[in-house]
PDB file of C-alpha atoms in Angstrom:
ATOM      1  CA  ALA A   1      14.084   1.814 -39.953  1.00 49.00           C
ATOM      2  CA  ALA A   2      13.512   4.962 -38.076  1.00 51.00           C
ATOM      3  CA  LEU A   3      14.058   3.387 -34.689  1.00 48.00           C
ATOM      4  CA  LYS A   4      17.240   1.734 -35.959  1.00 50.00           C
ATOM      5  CA  LYS A   5      18.659   5.005 -37.177  1.00 51.00           C
ATOM      6  CA  LEU A   6      17.998   6.702 -33.876  1.00 51.00           C
ATOM      7  CA  VAL A   7      19.402   4.051 -31.714  1.00 51.00           C
ATOM      8  CA  GLY A   8      22.593   3.686 -33.782  1.00 51.00           C
ATOM      9  CA  GLY A   9      25.428   2.787 -31.329  1.00 49.00           C
ATOM     10  CA  ARG A  10      23.956   4.385 -28.235  1.00 58.00           C
ATOM     11  CA  GLY A  11      23.864   1.328 -26.282  1.00 58.00           C
ATOM     12  CA  LYS A  12      21.483  -1.379 -24.920  1.00 67.00           C
ATOM     13  CA  ALA A  13      19.462   0.836 -22.493  1.00 68.00           C
ATOM     14  CA  TYR A  14      18.920   3.500 -25.335  1.00 70.00           C
ATOM     15  CA  SER A  15      17.699   0.640 -27.444  1.00 78.00           C
ATOM     16  CA  ASP A  16      15.391  -0.913 -24.901  1.00 73.00           C
ATOM     17  CA  VAL A  17      13.490   2.435 -24.448  1.00 80.00           C
ATOM     18  CA  LEU A  18      13.080   3.292 -28.102  1.00 76.00           C
ATOM     19  CA  THR A  19      12.074  -0.038 -29.356  1.00 76.00           C
ATOM     20  CA  LEU A  20       9.748  -0.566 -26.332  1.00 76.00           C
ATOM     21  CA  ASP A  21      11.487  -3.877 -25.682  1.00 85.00           C
ATOM     22  CA  GLN A  22       8.693  -6.075 -24.168  1.00 85.00           C
ATOM     23  CA  ASP A  23      11.028  -7.445 -21.376  1.00 87.00           C
ATOM     24  CA  LYS A  24      13.170  -4.294 -20.483  1.00 89.00           C
ATOM     25  CA  GLY A  25      11.584  -1.257 -21.957  1.00 88.00           C
ATOM     26  CA  PRO A  26       8.965   1.049 -20.472  1.00 91.00           C
ATOM     27  CA  TRP A  27       5.594  -0.385 -19.609  1.00 92.00           C
ATOM     28  CA  ILE A  28       2.674   0.806 -21.634  1.00 90.00           C
ATOM     29  CA  GLU A  29      -0.210   2.420 -19.991  1.00 90.00           C
ATOM     30  CA  ALA A  30      -2.566  -0.489 -19.888  1.00 92.00           C
ATOM     31  CA  GLU A  31       0.209  -2.514 -18.156  1.00 94.00           C
ATOM     32  CA  VAL A  32       0.779   0.277 -15.590  1.00 95.00           C
ATOM     33  CA  LEU A  33      -2.924   0.425 -14.808  1.00 95.00           C
ATOM     34  CA  MET A  34      -3.079  -3.266 -14.377  1.00 96.00           C
ATOM     35  CA  GLN A  35      -0.168  -3.300 -11.943  1.00 97.00           C
ATOM     36  CA  ASP A  36      -1.671  -0.356  -9.943  1.00 97.00           C
ATOM     37  CA  ALA A  37      -5.122  -2.179  -9.587  1.00 97.00           C
ATOM     38  CA  ALA A  38      -3.348  -5.512  -8.658  1.00 98.00           C
ATOM     39  CA  LEU A  39      -1.132  -3.799  -6.040  1.00 98.00           C
ATOM     40  CA  GLU A  40      -3.997  -1.981  -4.241  1.00 97.00           C
ATOM     41  CA  LYS A  41      -6.063  -5.080  -4.158  1.00 98.00           C
ATOM     42  CA  ALA A  42      -3.224  -7.035  -2.691  1.00 98.00           C
ATOM     43  CA  TYR A  43      -2.462  -4.350  -0.268  1.00 97.00           C
ATOM     44  CA  ILE A  44      -6.075  -4.097   0.886  1.00 96.00           C
ATOM     45  CA  GLU A  45      -6.203  -7.983   1.178  1.00 97.00           C
ATOM     46  CA  GLY A  46      -3.129  -8.005   3.552  1.00 96.00           C
ATOM     47  CA  MET A  47       0.226  -7.491   1.676  1.00 97.00           C
ATOM     48  CA  HIS A  48       2.776  -6.430   4.284  1.00 97.00           C
ATOM     49  CA  VAL A  49       3.292  -2.494   4.224  1.00 97.00           C
ATOM     50  CA  GLU A  50       7.027  -3.008   3.752  1.00 97.00           C
ATOM     51  CA  LYS A  51       6.454  -5.001   0.566  1.00 97.00           C
ATOM     52  CA  TYR A  52       3.995  -2.463  -0.701  1.00 98.00           C
ATOM     53  CA  LEU A  53       6.410   0.526   0.107  1.00 97.00           C
ATOM     54  CA  ILE A  54       9.459  -1.223  -1.721  1.00 98.00           C
ATOM     55  CA  VAL A  55       7.472  -1.635  -5.095  1.00 98.00           C
ATOM     56  CA  GLN A  56       5.580   1.710  -4.706  1.00 98.00           C
ATOM     57  CA  LEU A  57       8.564   3.735  -4.061  1.00 97.00           C
ATOM     58  CA  ILE A  58      10.354   2.220  -6.967  1.00 97.00           C
ATOM     59  CA  ARG A  59       7.436   2.429  -9.331  1.00 97.00           C
ATOM     60  CA  LYS A  60       6.378   6.101  -8.402  1.00 96.00           C
ATOM     61  CA  TYR A  61       9.771   7.703  -8.006  1.00 96.00           C
ATOM     62  CA  GLY A  62      12.146   5.464 -10.126  1.00 95.00           C
ATOM     63  CA  PRO A  63      15.057   5.355  -7.692  1.00 95.00           C
ATOM     64  CA  ARG A  64      17.949   2.927  -8.496  1.00 95.00           C
ATOM     65  CA  SER A  65      18.054   0.060  -6.136  1.00 95.00           C
ATOM     66  CA  GLU A  66      21.203   1.339  -4.506  1.00 96.00           C
ATOM     67  CA  GLN A  67      19.355   4.702  -3.745  1.00 96.00           C
ATOM     68  CA  LEU A  68      16.506   3.068  -2.118  1.00 97.00           C
ATOM     69  CA  ALA A  69      18.720   0.720  -0.143  1.00 97.00           C
ATOM     70  CA  ASN A  70      20.819   3.618   1.155  1.00 96.00           C
ATOM     71  CA  LEU A  71      17.622   5.480   2.246  1.00 97.00           C
ATOM     72  CA  LYS A  72      17.690   6.664   5.966  1.00 97.00           C
ATOM     73  CA  VAL A  73      14.750   7.382   8.126  1.00 98.00           C
ATOM     74  CA  GLY A  74      15.951  10.995   8.178  1.00 97.00           C
ATOM     75  CA  ASP A  75      15.351  11.199   4.433  1.00 98.00           C
ATOM     76  CA  ILE A  76      11.650  11.355   5.276  1.00 97.00           C
ATOM     77  CA  PHE A  77      10.716  14.669   6.461  1.00 96.00           C
ATOM     78  CA  ASP A  78       7.309  15.849   7.959  1.00 94.00           C
ATOM     79  CA  ASN A  79       6.755  19.284   6.738  1.00 91.00           C
ATOM     80  CA  ASN A  80       3.719  20.655   8.687  1.00 92.00           C
ATOM     81  CA  GLY A  81       1.750  17.409   8.210  1.00 92.00           C
ATOM     82  CA  LYS A  82       2.880  16.737   4.601  1.00 95.00           C
ATOM     83  CA  LEU A  83       5.665  14.229   4.039  1.00 97.00           C
ATOM     84  CA  GLN A  84       8.737  14.788   1.856  1.00 97.00           C
ATOM     85  CA  ILE A  85      11.322  12.431   0.670  1.00 97.00           C
ATOM     86  CA  ARG A  86      14.848  12.730  -0.762  1.00 97.00           C
ATOM     87  CA  PHE A  87      16.961   9.918  -2.190  1.00 96.00           C
ATOM     88  CA  PRO A  88      20.789   9.739  -1.816  1.00 95.00           C
ATOM     89  CA  TRP A  89      22.631  10.010  -5.125  1.00 94.00           C
ATOM     90  CA  ALA A  90      23.962   7.077  -7.096  1.00 88.00           C
ATOM     91  CA  LYS A  91      26.923   7.129  -9.501  1.00 76.00           C
ATOM     92  CA  ALA A  92      27.785  10.510  -8.218  1.00 69.00           C
ATOM     93  CA  ASN A  93      30.105  11.748  -5.327  1.00 81.00           C
ATOM     94  CA  MET A  94      27.394  14.154  -4.085  1.00 89.00           C
ATOM     95  CA  SER A  95      26.334  14.823  -0.501  1.00 92.00           C
ATOM     96  CA  ILE A  96      22.747  13.922   0.480  1.00 93.00           C
ATOM     97  CA  GLU A  97      22.317  17.566   1.440  1.00 93.00           C
ATOM     98  CA  THR A  98      22.275  18.464  -2.282  1.00 93.00           C
ATOM     99  CA  SER A  99      19.468  15.865  -3.084  1.00 95.00           C
ATOM    100  CA  PRO A 100      16.175  17.576  -3.736  1.00 93.00           C
ATOM    101  CA  TRP A 101      13.196  17.193  -1.501  1.00 96.00           C
ATOM    102  CA  ARG A 102      10.186  15.723  -3.251  1.00 95.00           C
ATOM    103  CA  PRO A 103       6.549  15.544  -2.009  1.00 96.00           C
ATOM    104  CA  VAL A 104       5.383  12.191  -1.005  1.00 96.00           C
ATOM    105  CA  ARG A 105       2.598  11.159  -3.144  1.00 91.00           C
ATOM    106  CA  SER A 106      -0.852  11.005  -1.251  1.00 90.00           C
ATOM    107  CA  ASP A 107      -1.436   7.409  -2.307  1.00 88.00           C
ATOM    108  CA  ILE A 108       1.625   6.146  -0.344  1.00 95.00           C
ATOM    109  CA  GLU A 109       1.829   8.718   2.556  1.00 96.00           C
ATOM    110  CA  GLU A 110      -0.309   6.667   4.778  1.00 96.00           C
ATOM    111  CA  ALA A 111       1.677   3.530   3.993  1.00 97.00           C
ATOM    112  CA  ILE A 112       4.887   5.469   4.879  1.00 97.00           C
ATOM    113  CA  ARG A 113       3.653   6.570   8.300  1.00 97.00           C
ATOM    114  CA  ASP A 114       2.391   3.098   9.114  1.00 97.00           C
ATOM    115  CA  TYR A 115       5.838   1.545   8.078  1.00 97.00           C
ATOM    116  CA  LEU A 116       7.833   4.060  10.311  1.00 97.00           C
ATOM    117  CA  GLU A 117       5.535   3.422  13.287  1.00 96.00           C
ATOM    118  CA  LEU A 118       6.511  -0.442  13.041  1.00 97.00           C
ATOM    119  CA  ARG A 119      10.132   0.313  12.091  1.00 97.00           C
ATOM    120  CA  LEU A 120      10.744   2.641  15.097  1.00 97.00           C
ATOM    121  CA  GLN A 121       8.774   0.806  17.666  1.00 95.00           C
ATOM    122  CA  ASN A 122      10.745   0.478  20.964  1.00 94.00           C
ATOM    123  CA  ILE A 123      13.684   2.245  19.294  1.00 95.00           C
ATOM    124  CA  PRO A 124      14.950   5.304  21.211  1.00 94.00           C
ATOM    125  CA  SER A 125      15.654   8.529  19.545  1.00 92.00           C
ATOM    126  CA  PRO A 126      17.551   9.774  17.516  1.00 95.00           C
ATOM    127  CA  HIS A 127      16.374   7.891  14.396  1.00 96.00           C
ATOM    128  CA  ALA A 128      17.644  10.095  11.486  1.00 96.00           C
ATOM    129  CA  ASN A 129      20.674   7.888  10.770  1.00 96.00           C
ATOM    130  CA  LEU A 130      18.870   4.572  10.948  1.00 97.00           C
ATOM    131  CA  PRO A 131      18.424   2.603   7.783  1.00 97.00           C
ATOM    132  CA  PHE A 132      14.908   3.034   6.358  1.00 98.00           C
ATOM    133  CA  PHE A 133      14.916  -0.575   4.968  1.00 97.00           C
ATOM    134  CA  THR A 134      16.799  -3.252   6.947  1.00 95.00           C
ATOM    135  CA  PRO A 135      18.396  -6.556   5.662  1.00 94.00           C
ATOM    136  CA  GLN A 136      16.093  -8.752   7.666  1.00 92.00           C
ATOM    137  CA  GLY A 137      12.947  -6.709   7.093  1.00 93.00           C
ATOM    138  CA  LEU A 138      10.177  -6.120   9.573  1.00 94.00           C
ATOM    139  CA  PRO A 139       8.595  -9.052  11.336  1.00 91.00           C
ATOM    140  CA  GLY A 140       6.222 -10.896   9.128  1.00 90.00           C
ATOM    141  CA  ALA A 141       7.322  -9.205   5.907  1.00 92.00           C
ATOM    142  CA  TRP A 142       9.225 -12.077   4.602  1.00 87.00           C
ATOM    143  CA  GLY A 143       7.363 -15.047   6.022  1.00 73.00           C
ATOM    144  CA  GLY A 144       7.496 -17.026   9.256  1.00 56.00           C
ATOM    145  CA  LYS A 145      11.393 -17.230   9.170  1.00 53.00           C
ATOM    146  CA  ARG A 146      13.226 -13.824   8.777  1.00 52.00           C
ATOM    147  CA  PRO A 147      15.849 -14.425   6.099  1.00 52.00           C
ATOM    148  CA  THR A 148      19.433 -14.248   6.886  1.00 63.00           C
ATOM    149  CA  VAL A 149      20.819 -11.451   4.629  1.00 82.00           C
ATOM    150  CA  SER A 150      24.197 -10.012   5.009  1.00 90.00           C
ATOM    151  CA  PRO A 151      23.968  -6.070   5.807  1.00 93.00           C
ATOM    152  CA  ASN A 152      25.718  -3.445   3.716  1.00 93.00           C
ATOM    153  CA  LYS A 153      29.268  -2.595   5.252  1.00 93.00           C
ATOM    154  CA  ALA A 154      29.976   0.434   3.135  1.00 90.00           C
ATOM    155  CA  GLU A 155      30.940   3.629   5.229  1.00 90.00           C
ATOM    156  CA  GLY A 156      27.969   5.536   6.113  1.00 91.00           C
ATOM    157  CA  PHE A 157      25.435   2.816   5.206  1.00 94.00           C
ATOM    158  CA  GLU A 158      26.445   0.232   7.689  1.00 95.00           C
ATOM    159  CA  GLY A 159      23.458  -2.042   8.500  1.00 94.00           C
ATOM    160  CA  HIS A 160      21.378  -1.017   5.415  1.00 96.00           C
ATOM    161  CA  VAL A 161      20.032  -3.656   3.148  1.00 96.00           C
ATOM    162  CA  LYS A 162      22.036  -4.277   0.092  1.00 96.00           C
ATOM    163  CA  ALA A 163      20.907  -3.044  -3.291  1.00 96.00           C
ATOM    164  CA  GLN A 164      20.881  -6.446  -4.759  1.00 95.00           C
ATOM    165  CA  THR A 165      18.709  -7.772  -2.154  1.00 95.00           C
ATOM    166  CA  LEU A 166      16.149  -4.954  -2.459  1.00 95.00           C
ATOM    167  CA  GLY A 167      16.179  -5.476  -6.311  1.00 96.00           C
ATOM    168  CA  LEU A 168      15.395  -8.983  -5.765  1.00 95.00           C
ATOM    169  CA  ARG A 169      12.639  -8.284  -3.299  1.00 96.00           C
ATOM    170  CA  PHE A 170      11.128  -5.971  -5.824  1.00 97.00           C
ATOM    171  CA  VAL A 171      11.029  -8.755  -8.538  1.00 97.00           C
ATOM    172  CA  LEU A 172       9.560 -11.251  -5.942  1.00 96.00           C
ATOM    173  CA  ILE A 173       6.753  -9.079  -4.797  1.00 97.00           C
ATOM    174  CA  MET A 174       5.822  -8.052  -8.403  1.00 98.00           C
ATOM    175  CA  ASN A 175       6.017 -11.756  -9.647  1.00 97.00           C
ATOM    176  CA  SER A 176       3.655 -12.712  -6.775  1.00 97.00           C
ATOM    177  CA  LEU A 177       0.897 -10.734  -8.348  1.00 98.00           C
ATOM    178  CA  ASN A 178       0.913 -13.224 -11.320  1.00 97.00           C
ATOM    179  CA  LEU A 179       0.154 -10.499 -14.024  1.00 97.00           C
ATOM    180  CA  MET A 180       0.121 -11.231 -17.679  1.00 96.00           C
ATOM    181  CA  THR A 181       0.528  -9.194 -20.783  1.00 94.00           C
ATOM    182  CA  ASN A 182      -0.432  -9.588 -24.345  1.00 91.00           C
ATOM    183  CA  ARG A 183       1.536  -6.930 -25.884  1.00 85.00           C
ATOM    184  CA  THR A 184       2.927  -8.805 -28.580  1.00 81.00           C
ATOM    185  CA  GLY A 185      -0.403 -10.752 -29.329  1.00 85.00           C
ATOM    186  CA  GLU A 186       0.628 -13.668 -27.092  1.00 90.00           C
ATOM    187  CA  GLU A 187      -0.222 -13.741 -23.554  1.00 93.00           C
ATOM    188  CA  LYS A 188       2.955 -14.222 -21.290  1.00 95.00           C
ATOM    189  CA  PRO A 189       4.046 -13.230 -17.766  1.00 96.00           C
ATOM    190  CA  MET A 190       5.087  -9.687 -17.172  1.00 96.00           C
ATOM    191  CA  SER A 191       8.939  -9.412 -16.862  1.00 96.00           C
ATOM    192  CA  PHE A 192       9.820  -7.097 -13.894  1.00 97.00           C
ATOM    193  CA  ASN A 193      13.232  -5.348 -12.923  1.00 95.00           C
ATOM    194  CA  PRO A 194      13.523  -2.094 -10.944  1.00 95.00           C
ATOM    195  CA  HIS A 195      15.266  -0.268 -13.766  1.00 92.00           C
ATOM    196  CA  ARG A 196      12.430  -0.839 -15.991  1.00 94.00           C
ATOM    197  CA  GLU A 197      10.488   1.489 -13.738  1.00 96.00           C
ATOM    198  CA  ARG A 198      12.895   4.315 -14.311  1.00 93.00           C
ATOM    199  CA  HIS A 199      12.323   3.745 -18.267  1.00 91.00           C
ATOM    200  CA  THR A 200       8.655   3.965 -17.585  1.00 92.00           C
ATOM    201  CA  ILE A 201       8.812   7.143 -15.618  1.00 93.00           C
ATOM    202  CA  GLY A 202      11.015   8.770 -18.039  1.00 91.00           C
ATOM    203  CA  THR A 203       8.945   7.813 -21.067  1.00 90.00           C
ATOM    204  CA  ARG A 204       5.781   9.071 -19.201  1.00 90.00           C
ATOM    205  CA  LEU A 205       7.375  12.431 -18.414  1.00 91.00           C
ATOM    206  CA  ALA A 206       8.456  12.828 -22.008  1.00 89.00           C
ATOM    207  CA  LEU A 207       4.903  12.271 -23.182  1.00 87.00           C
ATOM    208  CA  GLN A 208       3.804  14.961 -20.823  1.00 88.00           C
ATOM    209  CA  GLY A 209       6.118  17.388 -22.631  1.00 88.00           C
ATOM    210  CA  LEU A 210       9.051  17.456 -20.096  1.00 90.00           C
ATOM    211  CA  SER A 211      12.537  18.306 -21.511  1.00 91.00           C
ATOM    212  CA  VAL A 212      15.649  16.212 -21.297  1.00 92.00           C
ATOM    213  CA  GLU A 213      16.995  18.419 -18.487  1.00 93.00           C
ATOM    214  CA  GLN A 214      13.664  18.101 -16.418  1.00 94.00           C
ATOM    215  CA  ILE A 215      13.538  14.411 -16.799  1.00 93.00           C
ATOM    216  CA  ALA A 216      17.275  14.142 -15.746  1.00 92.00           C
ATOM    217  CA  ASN A 217      16.360  16.118 -12.719  1.00 93.00           C
ATOM    218  CA  VAL A 218      13.436  13.821 -11.705  1.00 94.00           C
ATOM    219  CA  LEU A 219      15.568  10.679 -12.259  1.00 93.00           C
ATOM    220  CA  MET A 220      18.607  12.338 -10.618  1.00 93.00           C
ATOM    221  CA  HIS A 221      20.774  11.922 -13.751  1.00 90.00           C
ATOM    222  CA  THR A 222      23.892  14.045 -13.681  1.00 86.00           C
ATOM    223  CA  ASP A 223      24.364  13.586 -17.589  1.00 86.00           C
ATOM    224  CA  THR A 224      21.307  14.569 -19.517  1.00 87.00           C
ATOM    225  CA  ARG A 225      22.445  12.446 -22.395  1.00 85.00           C
ATOM    226  CA  SER A 226      21.045   9.461 -20.390  1.00 80.00           C
ATOM    227  CA  CYS A 227      17.478  10.848 -20.920  1.00 88.00           C
ATOM    228  CA  GLU A 228      17.607  11.688 -24.553  1.00 89.00           C
ATOM    229  CA  ALA A 229      15.815   8.382 -25.410  1.00 88.00           C
ATOM    230  CA  TYR A 230      12.670   9.233 -23.637  1.00 88.00           C
ATOM    231  CA  VAL A 231      12.343  12.479 -25.517  1.00 86.00           C
ATOM    232  CA  GLN A 232      13.119  10.808 -28.843  1.00 86.00           C
ATOM    233  CA  LEU A 233      10.428   8.281 -28.043  1.00 83.00           C
ATOM    234  CA  GLY A 234       7.993  11.075 -27.132  1.00 76.00           C
ATOM    235  CA  ILE A 235       8.497  12.732 -30.444  1.00 78.00           C
ATOM    236  CA  LEU A 236       8.061   9.450 -32.361  1.00 77.00           C
ATOM    237  CA  HIS A 237       4.797   8.835 -30.451  1.00 66.00           C
ATOM    238  CA  PHE A 238       3.205  12.102 -31.450  1.00 63.00           C
ATOM    239  CA  GLN A 239       4.529  11.798 -35.168  1.00 62.00           C
ATOM    240  CA  LEU A 240       2.785   8.513 -35.292  1.00 60.00           C
ATOM    241  CA  LEU A 241      -0.348   9.723 -33.423  1.00 55.00           C
ATOM    242  CA  ARG A 242      -0.472  12.664 -35.911  1.00 59.00           C
ATOM    243  CA  GLU A 243      -0.249  10.344 -38.840  1.00 58.00           C
ATOM    244  CA  LYS A 244      -2.854   7.780 -37.498  1.00 55.00           C
ATOM    245  CA  LEU A 245      -5.554  10.208 -36.182  1.00 53.00           C
ATOM    246  CA  ASP A 246      -4.999  13.730 -37.329  1.00 56.00           C
ATOM    247  CA  THR A 247      -5.391  13.096 -41.082  1.00 57.00           C
ATOM    248  CA  PRO A 248      -8.400  10.571 -40.826  1.00 55.00           C
ATOM    249  CA  MET A 249     -10.140  12.754 -38.292  1.00 54.00           C
ATOM    250  CA  LYS A 250      -9.638  15.988 -40.148  1.00 57.00           C
ATOM    251  CA  THR A 251     -12.905  15.959 -42.254  1.00 58.00           C
ATOM    252  CA  TYR A 252     -14.830  15.303 -39.208  1.00 55.00           C
ATOM    253  CA  ALA A 253     -13.141  18.138 -37.266  1.00 55.00           C
ATOM    254  CA  TRP A 254     -13.983  20.726 -39.930  1.00 54.00           C
ATOM    255  CA  ASN A 255     -17.731  19.924 -39.257  1.00 57.00           C
ATOM    256  CA  PHE A 256     -16.928  21.700 -35.764  1.00 57.00           C
ATOM    257  CA  LEU A 257     -13.989  24.049 -36.551  1.00 57.00           C
ATOM    258  CA  ASN A 258     -15.209  25.526 -39.938  1.00 54.00           C
ATOM    259  CA  PRO A 259     -17.703  28.365 -40.271  1.00 50.00           C
ATOM    260  CA  VAL A 260     -20.877  27.294 -42.043  1.00 46.00           C
TER     261      VAL A 260
END
């Protein structure tokens, strides 16, 4: 009842987050950890670096498919040995120069360096305006035959992979891990889509105590109202936690907190 009251008429995405929709809402922590372990195992066992990067950039930073598809080589910057990354804006007519630089996570920094070495092999400088991901992908990334995929023709992003193609590749890669979840009590395959990773990141940030404005900054939302659901879910989480844990544990806590 509390969830229905909060959701009201705010839209499907708001509802997916607050109700923890099993197919579109944020992943729960156990599912995230399972995915992390499966991806690391697959990468160690030979997953192509391009596949690994596509899924990890989406999972760790939560860009829209369009933002990742429009990424250029110049949007990766080596700052005295530490890589930084910036994502183009989506749904906002704003220059890439206004996009914030973010530190590249240590767990994918080496993969980016390895990918760029392959991507730029035998290509003369300058490289800054080259698409980071291409429609055909790197040799060997998508099987023996490189798929014929039409490139983006939008001004400024000619030759880039299309957002729809990149989104489908994300789902294909994650599905190949054959991961199952029993969140509802019945074991079933995990349901993947890139936007679900944004929901997960927003929710995890809210549980860490970040404000609507801070979460909007991380997810590059120009309208903070789009992030209210994450904070509402965080509040509900702590209210339920207090109800389930604080009261039953209070008598035990007194043994340690009260004077003799």
